[in-house]
Coordinates of C-alpha atoms (C1' of nucleotides) in Angstrom, one line a residue:
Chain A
X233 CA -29.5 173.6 -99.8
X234 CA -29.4 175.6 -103.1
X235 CA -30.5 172.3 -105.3
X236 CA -32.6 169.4 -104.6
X237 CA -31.4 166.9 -103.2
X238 CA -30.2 163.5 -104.5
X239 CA -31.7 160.4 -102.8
X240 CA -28.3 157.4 -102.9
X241 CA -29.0 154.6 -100.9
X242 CA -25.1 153.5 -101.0
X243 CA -23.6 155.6 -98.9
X244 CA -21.2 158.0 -100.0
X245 CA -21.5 160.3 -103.5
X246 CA -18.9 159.8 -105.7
X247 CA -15.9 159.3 -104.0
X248 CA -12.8 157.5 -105.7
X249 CA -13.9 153.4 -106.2
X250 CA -10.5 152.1 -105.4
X251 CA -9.8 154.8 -102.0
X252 CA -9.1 152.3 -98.8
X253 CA -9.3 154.8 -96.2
X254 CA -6.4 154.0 -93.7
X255 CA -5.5 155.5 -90.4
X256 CA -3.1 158.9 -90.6
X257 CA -2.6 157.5 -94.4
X258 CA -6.0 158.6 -95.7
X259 CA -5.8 160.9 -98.0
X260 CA -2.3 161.5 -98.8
X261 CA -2.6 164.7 -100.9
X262 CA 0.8 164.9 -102.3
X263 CA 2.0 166.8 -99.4
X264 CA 0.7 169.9 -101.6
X265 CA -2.3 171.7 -100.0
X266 CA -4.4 171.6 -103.0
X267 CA -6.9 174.9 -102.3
X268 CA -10.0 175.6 -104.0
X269 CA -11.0 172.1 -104.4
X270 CA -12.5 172.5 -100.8
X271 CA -16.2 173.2 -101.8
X272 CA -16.3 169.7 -103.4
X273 CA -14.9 167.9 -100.8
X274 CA -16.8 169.7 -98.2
X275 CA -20.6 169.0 -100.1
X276 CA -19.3 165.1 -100.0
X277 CA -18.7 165.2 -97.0
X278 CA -22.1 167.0 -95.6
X279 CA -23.9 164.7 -98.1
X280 CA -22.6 161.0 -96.8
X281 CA -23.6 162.4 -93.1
X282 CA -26.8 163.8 -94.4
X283 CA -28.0 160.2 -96.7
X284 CA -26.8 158.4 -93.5
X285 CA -29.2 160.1 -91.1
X286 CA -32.2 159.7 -93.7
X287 CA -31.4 156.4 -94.2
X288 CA -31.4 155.8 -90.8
X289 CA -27.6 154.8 -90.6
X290 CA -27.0 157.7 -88.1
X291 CA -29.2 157.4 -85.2
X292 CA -30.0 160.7 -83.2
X293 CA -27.4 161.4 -80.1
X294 CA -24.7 159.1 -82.1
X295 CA -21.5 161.1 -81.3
X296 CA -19.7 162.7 -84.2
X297 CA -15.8 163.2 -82.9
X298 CA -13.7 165.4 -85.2
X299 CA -10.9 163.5 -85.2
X300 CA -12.6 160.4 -86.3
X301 CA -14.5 162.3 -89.1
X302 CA -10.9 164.1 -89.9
X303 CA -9.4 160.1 -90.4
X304 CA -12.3 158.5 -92.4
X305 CA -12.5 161.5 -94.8
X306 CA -9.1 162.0 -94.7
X307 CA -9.1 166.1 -94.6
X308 CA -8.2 168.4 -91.4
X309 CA -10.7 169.5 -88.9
X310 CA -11.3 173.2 -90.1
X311 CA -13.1 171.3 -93.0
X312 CA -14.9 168.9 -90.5
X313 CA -15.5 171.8 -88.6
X314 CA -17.2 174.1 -91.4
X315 CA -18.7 170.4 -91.9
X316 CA -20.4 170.5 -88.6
X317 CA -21.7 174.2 -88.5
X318 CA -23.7 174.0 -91.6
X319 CA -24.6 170.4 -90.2
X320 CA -26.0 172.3 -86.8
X321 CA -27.5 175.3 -88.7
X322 CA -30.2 172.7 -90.6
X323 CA -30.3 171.2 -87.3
X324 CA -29.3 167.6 -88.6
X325 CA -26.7 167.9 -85.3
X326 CA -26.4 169.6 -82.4
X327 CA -23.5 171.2 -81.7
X328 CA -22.6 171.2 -77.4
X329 CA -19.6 173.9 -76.7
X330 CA -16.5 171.7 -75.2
X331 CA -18.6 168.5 -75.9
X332 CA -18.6 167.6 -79.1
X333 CA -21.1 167.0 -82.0
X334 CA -24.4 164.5 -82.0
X335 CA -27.0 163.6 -84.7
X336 CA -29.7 166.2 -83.4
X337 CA -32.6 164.2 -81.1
X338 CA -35.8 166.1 -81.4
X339 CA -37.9 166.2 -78.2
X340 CA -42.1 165.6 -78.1
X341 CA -42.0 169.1 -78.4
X342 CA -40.4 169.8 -80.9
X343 CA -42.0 167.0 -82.7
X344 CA -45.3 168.7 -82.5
X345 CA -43.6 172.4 -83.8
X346 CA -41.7 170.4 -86.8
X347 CA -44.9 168.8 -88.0
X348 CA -46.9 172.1 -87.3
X349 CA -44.6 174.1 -88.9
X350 CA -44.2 171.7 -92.2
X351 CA -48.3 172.0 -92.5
X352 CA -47.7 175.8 -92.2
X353 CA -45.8 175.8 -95.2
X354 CA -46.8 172.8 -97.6
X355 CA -50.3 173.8 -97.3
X356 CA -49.4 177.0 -99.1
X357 CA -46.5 175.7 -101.1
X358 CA -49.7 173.2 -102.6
X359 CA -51.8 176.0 -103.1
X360 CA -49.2 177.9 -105.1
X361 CA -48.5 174.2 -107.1
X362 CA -52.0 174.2 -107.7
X363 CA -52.4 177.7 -109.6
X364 CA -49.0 177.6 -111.4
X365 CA -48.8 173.7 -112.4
X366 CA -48.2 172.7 -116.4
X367 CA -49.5 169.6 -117.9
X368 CA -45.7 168.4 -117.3
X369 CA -45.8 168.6 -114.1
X370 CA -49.0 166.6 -113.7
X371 CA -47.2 164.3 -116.1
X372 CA -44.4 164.0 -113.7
X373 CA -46.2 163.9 -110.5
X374 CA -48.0 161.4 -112.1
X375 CA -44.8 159.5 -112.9
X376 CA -44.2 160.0 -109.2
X377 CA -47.3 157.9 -108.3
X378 CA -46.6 155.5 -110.6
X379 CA -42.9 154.6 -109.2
X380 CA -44.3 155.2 -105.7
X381 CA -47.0 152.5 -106.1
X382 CA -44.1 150.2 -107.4
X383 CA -42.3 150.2 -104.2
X384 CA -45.4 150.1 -102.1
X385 CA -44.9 147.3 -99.5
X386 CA -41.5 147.4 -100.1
X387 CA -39.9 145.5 -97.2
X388 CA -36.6 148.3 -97.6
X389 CA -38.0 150.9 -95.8
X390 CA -35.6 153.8 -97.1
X391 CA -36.6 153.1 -100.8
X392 CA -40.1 154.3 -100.7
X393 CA -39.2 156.8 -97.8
X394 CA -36.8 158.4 -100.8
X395 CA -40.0 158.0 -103.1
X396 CA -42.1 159.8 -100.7
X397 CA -40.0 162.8 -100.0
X398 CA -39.4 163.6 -104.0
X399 CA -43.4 163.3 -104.0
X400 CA -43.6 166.3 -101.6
X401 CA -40.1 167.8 -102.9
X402 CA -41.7 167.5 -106.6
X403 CA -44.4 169.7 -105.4
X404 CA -42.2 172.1 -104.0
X405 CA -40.7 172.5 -107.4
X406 CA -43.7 173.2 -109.0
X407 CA -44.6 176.2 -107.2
X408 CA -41.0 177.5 -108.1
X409 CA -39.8 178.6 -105.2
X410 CA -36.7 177.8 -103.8
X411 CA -36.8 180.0 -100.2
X412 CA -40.0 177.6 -99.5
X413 CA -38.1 174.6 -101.0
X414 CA -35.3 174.6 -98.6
X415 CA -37.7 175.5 -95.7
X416 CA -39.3 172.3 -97.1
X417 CA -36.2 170.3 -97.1
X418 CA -34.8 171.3 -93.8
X419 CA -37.9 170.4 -92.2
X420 CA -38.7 167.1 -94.1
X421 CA -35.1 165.9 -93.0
X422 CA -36.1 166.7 -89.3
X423 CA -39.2 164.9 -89.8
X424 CA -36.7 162.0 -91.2
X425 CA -34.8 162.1 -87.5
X426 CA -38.1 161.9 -85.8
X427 CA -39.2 158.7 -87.7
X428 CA -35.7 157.5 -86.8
X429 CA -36.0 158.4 -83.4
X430 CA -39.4 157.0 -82.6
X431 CA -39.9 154.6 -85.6
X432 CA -37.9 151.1 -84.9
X433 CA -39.3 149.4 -87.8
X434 CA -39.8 152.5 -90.0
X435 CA -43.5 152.2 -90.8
X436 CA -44.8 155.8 -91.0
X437 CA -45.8 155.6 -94.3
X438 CA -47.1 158.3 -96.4
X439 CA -50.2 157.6 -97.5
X440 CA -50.5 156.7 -101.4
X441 CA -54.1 156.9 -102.0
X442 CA -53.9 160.6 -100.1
X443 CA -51.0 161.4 -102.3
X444 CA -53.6 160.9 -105.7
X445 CA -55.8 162.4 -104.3
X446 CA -53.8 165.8 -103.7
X447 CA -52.7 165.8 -107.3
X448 CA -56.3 165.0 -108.7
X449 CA -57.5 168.0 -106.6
X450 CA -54.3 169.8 -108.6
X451 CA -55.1 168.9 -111.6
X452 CA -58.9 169.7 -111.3
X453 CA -58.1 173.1 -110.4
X454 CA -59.1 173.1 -107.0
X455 CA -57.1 174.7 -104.8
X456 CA -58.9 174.9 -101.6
X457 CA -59.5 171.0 -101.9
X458 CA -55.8 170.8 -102.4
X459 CA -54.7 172.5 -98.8
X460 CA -57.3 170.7 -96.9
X461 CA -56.0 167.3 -98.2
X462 CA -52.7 168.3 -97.7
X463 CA -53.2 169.3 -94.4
X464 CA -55.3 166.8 -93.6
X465 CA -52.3 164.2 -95.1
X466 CA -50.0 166.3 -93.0
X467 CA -52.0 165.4 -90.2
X468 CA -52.1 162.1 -90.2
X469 CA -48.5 161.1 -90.9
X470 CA -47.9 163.2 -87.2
X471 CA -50.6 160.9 -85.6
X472 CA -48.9 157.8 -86.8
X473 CA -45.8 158.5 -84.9
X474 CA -45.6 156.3 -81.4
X475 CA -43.1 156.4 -78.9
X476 CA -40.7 154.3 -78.7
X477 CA -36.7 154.0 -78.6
X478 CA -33.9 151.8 -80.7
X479 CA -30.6 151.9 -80.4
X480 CA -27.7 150.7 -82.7
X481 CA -24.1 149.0 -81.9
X482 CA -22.4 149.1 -85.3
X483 CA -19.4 151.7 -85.7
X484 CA -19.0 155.4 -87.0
X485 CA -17.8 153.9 -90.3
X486 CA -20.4 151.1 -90.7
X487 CA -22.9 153.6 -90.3
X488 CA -21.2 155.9 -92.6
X489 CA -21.3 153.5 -95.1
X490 CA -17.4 153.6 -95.1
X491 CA -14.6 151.1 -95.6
Chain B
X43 CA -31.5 182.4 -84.4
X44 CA -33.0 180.6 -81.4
X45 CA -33.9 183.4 -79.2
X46 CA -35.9 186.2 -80.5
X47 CA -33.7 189.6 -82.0
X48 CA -33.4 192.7 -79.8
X49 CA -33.7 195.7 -81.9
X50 CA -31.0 198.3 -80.9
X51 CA -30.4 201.4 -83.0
X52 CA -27.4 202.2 -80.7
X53 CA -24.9 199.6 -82.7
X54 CA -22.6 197.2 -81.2
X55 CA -24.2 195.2 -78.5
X56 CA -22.8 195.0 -74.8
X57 CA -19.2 196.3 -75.7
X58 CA -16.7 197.0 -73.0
X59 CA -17.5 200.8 -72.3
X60 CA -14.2 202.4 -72.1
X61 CA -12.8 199.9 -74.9
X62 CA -11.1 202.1 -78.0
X63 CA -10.0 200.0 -80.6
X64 CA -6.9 200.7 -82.8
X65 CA -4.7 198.6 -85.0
X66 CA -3.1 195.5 -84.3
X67 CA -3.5 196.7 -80.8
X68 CA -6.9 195.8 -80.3
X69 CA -8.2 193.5 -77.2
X70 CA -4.5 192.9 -76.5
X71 CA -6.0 189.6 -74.4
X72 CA -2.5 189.5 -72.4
X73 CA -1.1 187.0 -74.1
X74 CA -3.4 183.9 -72.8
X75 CA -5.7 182.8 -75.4
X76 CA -9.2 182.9 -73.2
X77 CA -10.9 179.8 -74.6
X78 CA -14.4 179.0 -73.9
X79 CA -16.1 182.3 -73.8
X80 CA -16.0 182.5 -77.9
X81 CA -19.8 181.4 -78.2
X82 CA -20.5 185.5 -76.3
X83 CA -17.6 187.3 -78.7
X84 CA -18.9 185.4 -81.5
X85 CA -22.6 186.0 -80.7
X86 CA -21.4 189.6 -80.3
X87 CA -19.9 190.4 -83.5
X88 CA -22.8 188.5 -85.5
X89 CA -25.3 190.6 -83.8
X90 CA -23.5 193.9 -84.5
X91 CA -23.3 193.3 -88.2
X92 CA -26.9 192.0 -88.4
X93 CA -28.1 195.3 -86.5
X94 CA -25.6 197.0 -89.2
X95 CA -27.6 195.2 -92.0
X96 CA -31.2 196.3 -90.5
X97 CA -30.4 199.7 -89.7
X98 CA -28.6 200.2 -93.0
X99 CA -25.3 201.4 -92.2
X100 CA -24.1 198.2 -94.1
X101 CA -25.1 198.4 -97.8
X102 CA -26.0 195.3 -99.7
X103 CA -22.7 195.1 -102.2
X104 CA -20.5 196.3 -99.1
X105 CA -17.3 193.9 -99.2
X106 CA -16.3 192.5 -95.6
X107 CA -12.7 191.7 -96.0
X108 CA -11.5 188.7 -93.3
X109 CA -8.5 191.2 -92.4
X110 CA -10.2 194.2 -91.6
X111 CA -12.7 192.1 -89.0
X112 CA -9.9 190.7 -87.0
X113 CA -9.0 194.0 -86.3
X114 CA -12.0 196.3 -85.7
X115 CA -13.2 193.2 -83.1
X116 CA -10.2 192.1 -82.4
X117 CA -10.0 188.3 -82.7
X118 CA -8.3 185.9 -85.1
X119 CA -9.8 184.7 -88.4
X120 CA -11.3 181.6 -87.3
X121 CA -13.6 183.6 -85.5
X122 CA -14.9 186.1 -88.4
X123 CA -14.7 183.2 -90.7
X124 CA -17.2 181.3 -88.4
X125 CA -19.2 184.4 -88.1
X126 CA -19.2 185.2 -91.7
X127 CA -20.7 180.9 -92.4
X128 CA -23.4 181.9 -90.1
X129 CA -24.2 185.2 -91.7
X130 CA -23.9 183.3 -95.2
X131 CA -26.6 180.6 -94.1
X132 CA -29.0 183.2 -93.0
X133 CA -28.4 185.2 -96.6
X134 CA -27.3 187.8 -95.0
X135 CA -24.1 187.9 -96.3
X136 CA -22.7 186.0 -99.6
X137 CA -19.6 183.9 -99.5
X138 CA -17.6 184.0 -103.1
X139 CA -15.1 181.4 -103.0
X140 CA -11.3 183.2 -103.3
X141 CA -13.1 186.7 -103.5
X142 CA -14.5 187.7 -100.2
X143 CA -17.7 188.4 -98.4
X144 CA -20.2 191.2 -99.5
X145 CA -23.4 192.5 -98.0
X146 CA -26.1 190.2 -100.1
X147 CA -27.9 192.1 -102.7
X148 CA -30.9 190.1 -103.9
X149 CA -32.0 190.4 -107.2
X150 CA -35.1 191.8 -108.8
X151 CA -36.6 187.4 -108.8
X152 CA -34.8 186.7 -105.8
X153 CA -37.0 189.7 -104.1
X154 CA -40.2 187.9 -105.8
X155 CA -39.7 185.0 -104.0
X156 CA -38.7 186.3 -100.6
X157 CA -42.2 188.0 -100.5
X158 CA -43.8 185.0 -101.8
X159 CA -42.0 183.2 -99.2
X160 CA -43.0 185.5 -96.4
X161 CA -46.9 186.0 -97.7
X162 CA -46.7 181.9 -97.9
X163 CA -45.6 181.9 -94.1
X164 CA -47.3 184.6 -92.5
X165 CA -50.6 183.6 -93.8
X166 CA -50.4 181.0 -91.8
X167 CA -48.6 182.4 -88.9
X168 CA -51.7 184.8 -88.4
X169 CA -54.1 181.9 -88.8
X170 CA -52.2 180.2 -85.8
X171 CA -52.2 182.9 -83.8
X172 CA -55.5 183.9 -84.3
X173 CA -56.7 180.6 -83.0
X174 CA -55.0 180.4 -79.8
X175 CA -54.1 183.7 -78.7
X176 CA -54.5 185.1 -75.3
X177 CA -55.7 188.3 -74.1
X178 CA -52.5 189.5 -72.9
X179 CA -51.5 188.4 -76.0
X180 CA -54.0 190.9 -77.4
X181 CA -53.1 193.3 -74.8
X182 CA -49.9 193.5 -75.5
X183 CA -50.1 194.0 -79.3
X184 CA -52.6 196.7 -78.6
X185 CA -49.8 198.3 -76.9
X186 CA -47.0 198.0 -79.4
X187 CA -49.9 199.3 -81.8
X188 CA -49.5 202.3 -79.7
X189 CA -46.0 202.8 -79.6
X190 CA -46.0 202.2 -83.6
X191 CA -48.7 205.3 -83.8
X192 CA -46.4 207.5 -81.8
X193 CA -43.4 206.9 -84.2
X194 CA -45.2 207.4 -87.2
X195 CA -44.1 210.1 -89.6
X196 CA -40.9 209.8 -87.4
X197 CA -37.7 211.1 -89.5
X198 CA -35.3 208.3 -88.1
X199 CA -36.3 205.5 -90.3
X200 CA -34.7 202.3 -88.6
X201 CA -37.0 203.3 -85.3
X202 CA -40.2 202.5 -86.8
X203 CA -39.0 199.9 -88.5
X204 CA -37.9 198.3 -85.9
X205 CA -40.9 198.8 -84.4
X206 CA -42.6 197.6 -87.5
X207 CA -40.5 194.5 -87.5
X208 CA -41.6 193.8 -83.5
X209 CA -45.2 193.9 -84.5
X210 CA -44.9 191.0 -87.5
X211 CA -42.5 189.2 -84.7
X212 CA -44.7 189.7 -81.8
X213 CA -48.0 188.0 -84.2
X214 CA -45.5 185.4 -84.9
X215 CA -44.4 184.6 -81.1
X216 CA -48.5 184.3 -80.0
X217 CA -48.2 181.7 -82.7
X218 CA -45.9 180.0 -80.2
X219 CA -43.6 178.0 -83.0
X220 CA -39.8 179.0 -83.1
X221 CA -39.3 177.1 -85.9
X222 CA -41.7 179.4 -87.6
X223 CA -40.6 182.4 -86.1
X224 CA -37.0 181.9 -87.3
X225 CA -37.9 181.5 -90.5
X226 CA -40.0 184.8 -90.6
X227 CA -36.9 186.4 -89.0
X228 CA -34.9 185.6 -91.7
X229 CA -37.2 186.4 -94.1
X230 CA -37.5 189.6 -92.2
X231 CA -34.1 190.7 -92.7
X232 CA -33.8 190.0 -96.5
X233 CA -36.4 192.2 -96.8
X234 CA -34.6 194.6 -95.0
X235 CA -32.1 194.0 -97.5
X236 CA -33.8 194.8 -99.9
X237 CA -35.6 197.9 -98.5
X238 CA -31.6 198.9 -98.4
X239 CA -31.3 198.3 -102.0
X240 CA -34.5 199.9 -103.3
X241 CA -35.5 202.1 -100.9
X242 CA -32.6 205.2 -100.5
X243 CA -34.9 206.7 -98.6
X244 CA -36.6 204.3 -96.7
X245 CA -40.2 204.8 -96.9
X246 CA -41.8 201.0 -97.3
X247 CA -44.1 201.8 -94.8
X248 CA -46.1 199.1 -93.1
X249 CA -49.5 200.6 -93.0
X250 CA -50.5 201.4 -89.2
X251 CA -54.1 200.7 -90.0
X252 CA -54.0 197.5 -91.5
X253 CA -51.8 196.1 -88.6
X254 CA -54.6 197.3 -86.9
X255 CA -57.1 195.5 -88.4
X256 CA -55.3 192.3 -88.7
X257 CA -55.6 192.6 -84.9
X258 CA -59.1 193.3 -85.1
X259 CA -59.8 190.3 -86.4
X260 CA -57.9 188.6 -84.2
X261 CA -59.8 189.6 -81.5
X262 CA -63.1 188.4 -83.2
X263 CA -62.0 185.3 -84.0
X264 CA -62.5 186.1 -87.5
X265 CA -59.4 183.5 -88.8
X266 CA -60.2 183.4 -92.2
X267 CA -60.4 187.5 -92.7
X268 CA -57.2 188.2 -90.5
X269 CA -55.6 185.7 -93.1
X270 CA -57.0 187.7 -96.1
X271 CA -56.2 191.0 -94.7
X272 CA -52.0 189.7 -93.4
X273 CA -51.8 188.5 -97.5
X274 CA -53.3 191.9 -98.5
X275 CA -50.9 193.6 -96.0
X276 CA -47.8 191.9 -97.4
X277 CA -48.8 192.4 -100.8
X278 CA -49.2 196.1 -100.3
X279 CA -45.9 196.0 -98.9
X280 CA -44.7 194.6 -101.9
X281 CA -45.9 196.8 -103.9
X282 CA -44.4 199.8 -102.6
X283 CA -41.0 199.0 -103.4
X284 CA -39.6 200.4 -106.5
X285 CA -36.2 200.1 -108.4
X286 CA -33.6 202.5 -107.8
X287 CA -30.0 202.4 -106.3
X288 CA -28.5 204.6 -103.5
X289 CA -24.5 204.3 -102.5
X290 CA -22.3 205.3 -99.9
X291 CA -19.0 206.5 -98.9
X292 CA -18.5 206.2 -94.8
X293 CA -15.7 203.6 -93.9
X294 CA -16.3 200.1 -92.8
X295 CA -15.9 201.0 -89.5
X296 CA -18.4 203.9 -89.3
X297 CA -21.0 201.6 -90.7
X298 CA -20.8 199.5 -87.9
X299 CA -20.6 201.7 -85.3
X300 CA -17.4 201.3 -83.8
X301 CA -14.6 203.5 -82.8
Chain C
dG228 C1' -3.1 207.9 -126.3
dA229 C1' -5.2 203.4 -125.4
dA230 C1' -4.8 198.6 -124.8
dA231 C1' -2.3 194.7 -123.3
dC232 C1' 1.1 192.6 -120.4
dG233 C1' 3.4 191.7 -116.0
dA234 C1' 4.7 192.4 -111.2
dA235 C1' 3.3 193.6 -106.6
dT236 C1' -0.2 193.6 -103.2
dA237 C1' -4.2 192.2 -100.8
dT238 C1' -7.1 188.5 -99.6
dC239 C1' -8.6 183.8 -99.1
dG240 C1' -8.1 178.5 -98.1
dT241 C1' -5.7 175.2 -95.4
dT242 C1' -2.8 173.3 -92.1
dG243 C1' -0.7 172.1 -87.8
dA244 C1' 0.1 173.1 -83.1
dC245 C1' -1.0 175.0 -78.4
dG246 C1' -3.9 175.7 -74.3
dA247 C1' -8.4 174.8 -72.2
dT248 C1' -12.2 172.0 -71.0
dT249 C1' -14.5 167.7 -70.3
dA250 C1' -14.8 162.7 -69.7
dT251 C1' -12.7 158.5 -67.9
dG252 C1' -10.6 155.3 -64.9
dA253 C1' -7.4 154.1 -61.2
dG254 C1' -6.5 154.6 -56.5
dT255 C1' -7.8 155.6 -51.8
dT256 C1' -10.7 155.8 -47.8
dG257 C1' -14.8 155.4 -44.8
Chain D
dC80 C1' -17.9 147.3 -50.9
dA81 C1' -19.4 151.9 -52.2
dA82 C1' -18.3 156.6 -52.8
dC83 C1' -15.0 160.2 -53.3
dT84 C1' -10.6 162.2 -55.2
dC85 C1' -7.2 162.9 -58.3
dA86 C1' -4.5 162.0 -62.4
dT87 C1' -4.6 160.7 -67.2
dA88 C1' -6.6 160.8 -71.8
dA89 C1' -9.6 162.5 -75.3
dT90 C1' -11.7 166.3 -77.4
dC91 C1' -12.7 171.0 -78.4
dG92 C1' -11.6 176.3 -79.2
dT93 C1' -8.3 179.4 -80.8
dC94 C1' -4.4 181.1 -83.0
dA95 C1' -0.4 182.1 -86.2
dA96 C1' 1.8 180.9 -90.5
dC97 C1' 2.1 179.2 -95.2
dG98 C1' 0.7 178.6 -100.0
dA99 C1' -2.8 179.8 -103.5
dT100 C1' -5.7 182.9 -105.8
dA101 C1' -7.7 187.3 -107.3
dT102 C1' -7.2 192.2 -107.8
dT103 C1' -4.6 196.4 -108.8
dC104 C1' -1.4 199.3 -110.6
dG105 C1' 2.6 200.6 -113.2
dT106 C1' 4.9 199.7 -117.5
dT107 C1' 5.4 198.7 -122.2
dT108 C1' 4.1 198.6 -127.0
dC109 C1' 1.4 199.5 -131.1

DNA sequence: GAAACGAATATCGTTGACGATTATGAGTTG
DNA sequence: CAACTCATAATCGTCAACGATATTCGTTTC
């Protein structure tokens, strides 16, 4: 997660408009093993699975088989594989030895360390925001809040959950550090699986009026204000998760936005 | 990193005893492929080039050449290929695309935000910890307090850094979040890197006293100063590390303590 | 004598296949 | 009819080999 991450709504990123993915014709590559290429193909690859799991396409525990994932992207399974691990190591899957891959299905407990662990850190990635910030990033953030009110009530759930997560990603960028921003990013995706997993109707919205004020309290300078309503924002998107389950009956491909 | 990391100074972990490897004769395996057992091999070699890393026989800039794993650990190259994505993920290693895999080196901004990162974390680590720790939690930091005293002024330098290391890990543990503590560990270990890199001699000392008083205030209660006295800690830390470059001649497999 | 060119070597990326392990379903029996 | 057993299929882990790429070293030329 070197760069930020691109919210698409439609599925795969750039992939060839006229490819009809076929059965053991995907693909054809010539019969020449084009190397070097791989890196591209590998990022597509990791970023259609990881779109379709924050849009909610790829419900926790759905099963990833390799050989399916070989046939609708159309390379061999070491790519699928090296796919996968990175996949399991941001603990977007899990990974069973001799059982195959699954979207990763965080328990209670887990819930409770993902959303302590995200105060942990944006509390003091907002504190650094506040002392380093430029009037373009206010600019910007305001921007943010601008769009973000646009799409308020927004009956597409995955729009302003998008809108959100650049709010707290933008932030992330302003303190300028990009060891805290992929901390951030991992852990935001996990919150994303948790809203999946315990969120039907996907209504754990992010708070706009909570969101102005962190940036006011930015802008004014004052830190300490800043962490507190960040943590305090923190807070309360963890207390509007319930419990509940969903499940889904459309295919790997469907939900892959595939075909 | 699920678990937490065993600190041995003595290299390779939990290798066959009487096992003496030599080329393309190594772990002959008699001619079954033993499938199943990989996740303990695998485990194995990543630990033993992690210790490498933290004790410092492996350089940062060291090249790891695919060929010369297979043979010192004798397995095929989908195994040190695995290992060598894992080791990439956790920066321990870097991955050049048709060039190999070196020993990460972090540069001069990359070493700016690692401690930024780590203050960022720890800071709240300690604040954790000093809400809802135990007195045998207490107890047994007072201990390995003790244990750090002893080793102090010690010549080996990778035994009381270890030991140094166990401290920050132990604060983080009472904190009770993996998630956290696997972050820190990571963290840990780039700046172990970069003690490598910067530190020939190895004498970024973490102050015995002020691990003392961040205990101190643990015990009172006093959240806010055990906080203030972690960042000052860290900072110090920091500070101590100046810019020069040491290199080194042993072979691959004297660095990792094999054979 | 130094720089540029080219061949040989070393190393990496990818593929396909083989054996091992797990899940599934048919068949049998109490 | 339910529960158990066994055979079949699906899937995963590992390996060896092939082509592609980068590096190195010897040779040539100015």
């Amino acid at each position: 997660m070197k760069q930020s991450i691109e919210m698409s709504d439609e599925g795969p990123v750039a992939t060839s408009p006229r490819r009809r993915v076929r059965k053991a014709e995907a693909a054809p590559n010539l019969g020449v093993p084009v190397a070097g290429h791989g890196i591209d193909v590998e990022q597509n690859i990791y970023q259609t699975v990881f779109d379709s799991v924050l849009n909610q396409r790829l419900a926790p525990g759905t099963k990833l088989p390799e050989p399916a994932l070989c046939e609708l992207f159309g390379v061999s399974r070491a790519v699928i594989r090296k796919v996968l691990q990175r996949l399991e190591h941001d603990r977007i899957v899990e990974l069973r030895p001799n059982k195959g891959a699954v979207i990763a299905a965080p328990t209670p407990e887990e819930t409770r360390q993902i959303f302590e662990a995200r105060r942990a850190l944006e509390v003091s990635i907002v504190e650094i925001a506040a002392r380093c910030h430029t009037a373009q990033d206010l600019a910007d953030l305001r921007h943010l809040l601008a769009h973000e009110h646009e799409v308020t009530h927004n009956p597409y759930q995955p729009t302003w959950a998008a809108c959100a997560r650049e709010f707290h990603l933008r932030i992330a960028a302003v303190a300028g550090n990009p060891i805290l921003t992929s901390y951030l990013t991992e852990l935001m995706t996990r919150c994303s699986l948790i809203v999946a997993l315990y969120q039907p109707i996907g209504n754990a919205a992010c708070e706009h009026a909570e969101h102005g004020r962190i940036v006011d309290y930015m802008e004014k300078g004052d830190v300490a204000s800043a962490r507190a309503e960040m943590g305090r924002h923190l807070r309360a998107l963890e207390d509007n998760i319930s419990l509940d389950r969903s499940g889904s009956t459309q295919t790997l491909a469907q939900m892959l936005n595939l075909g």
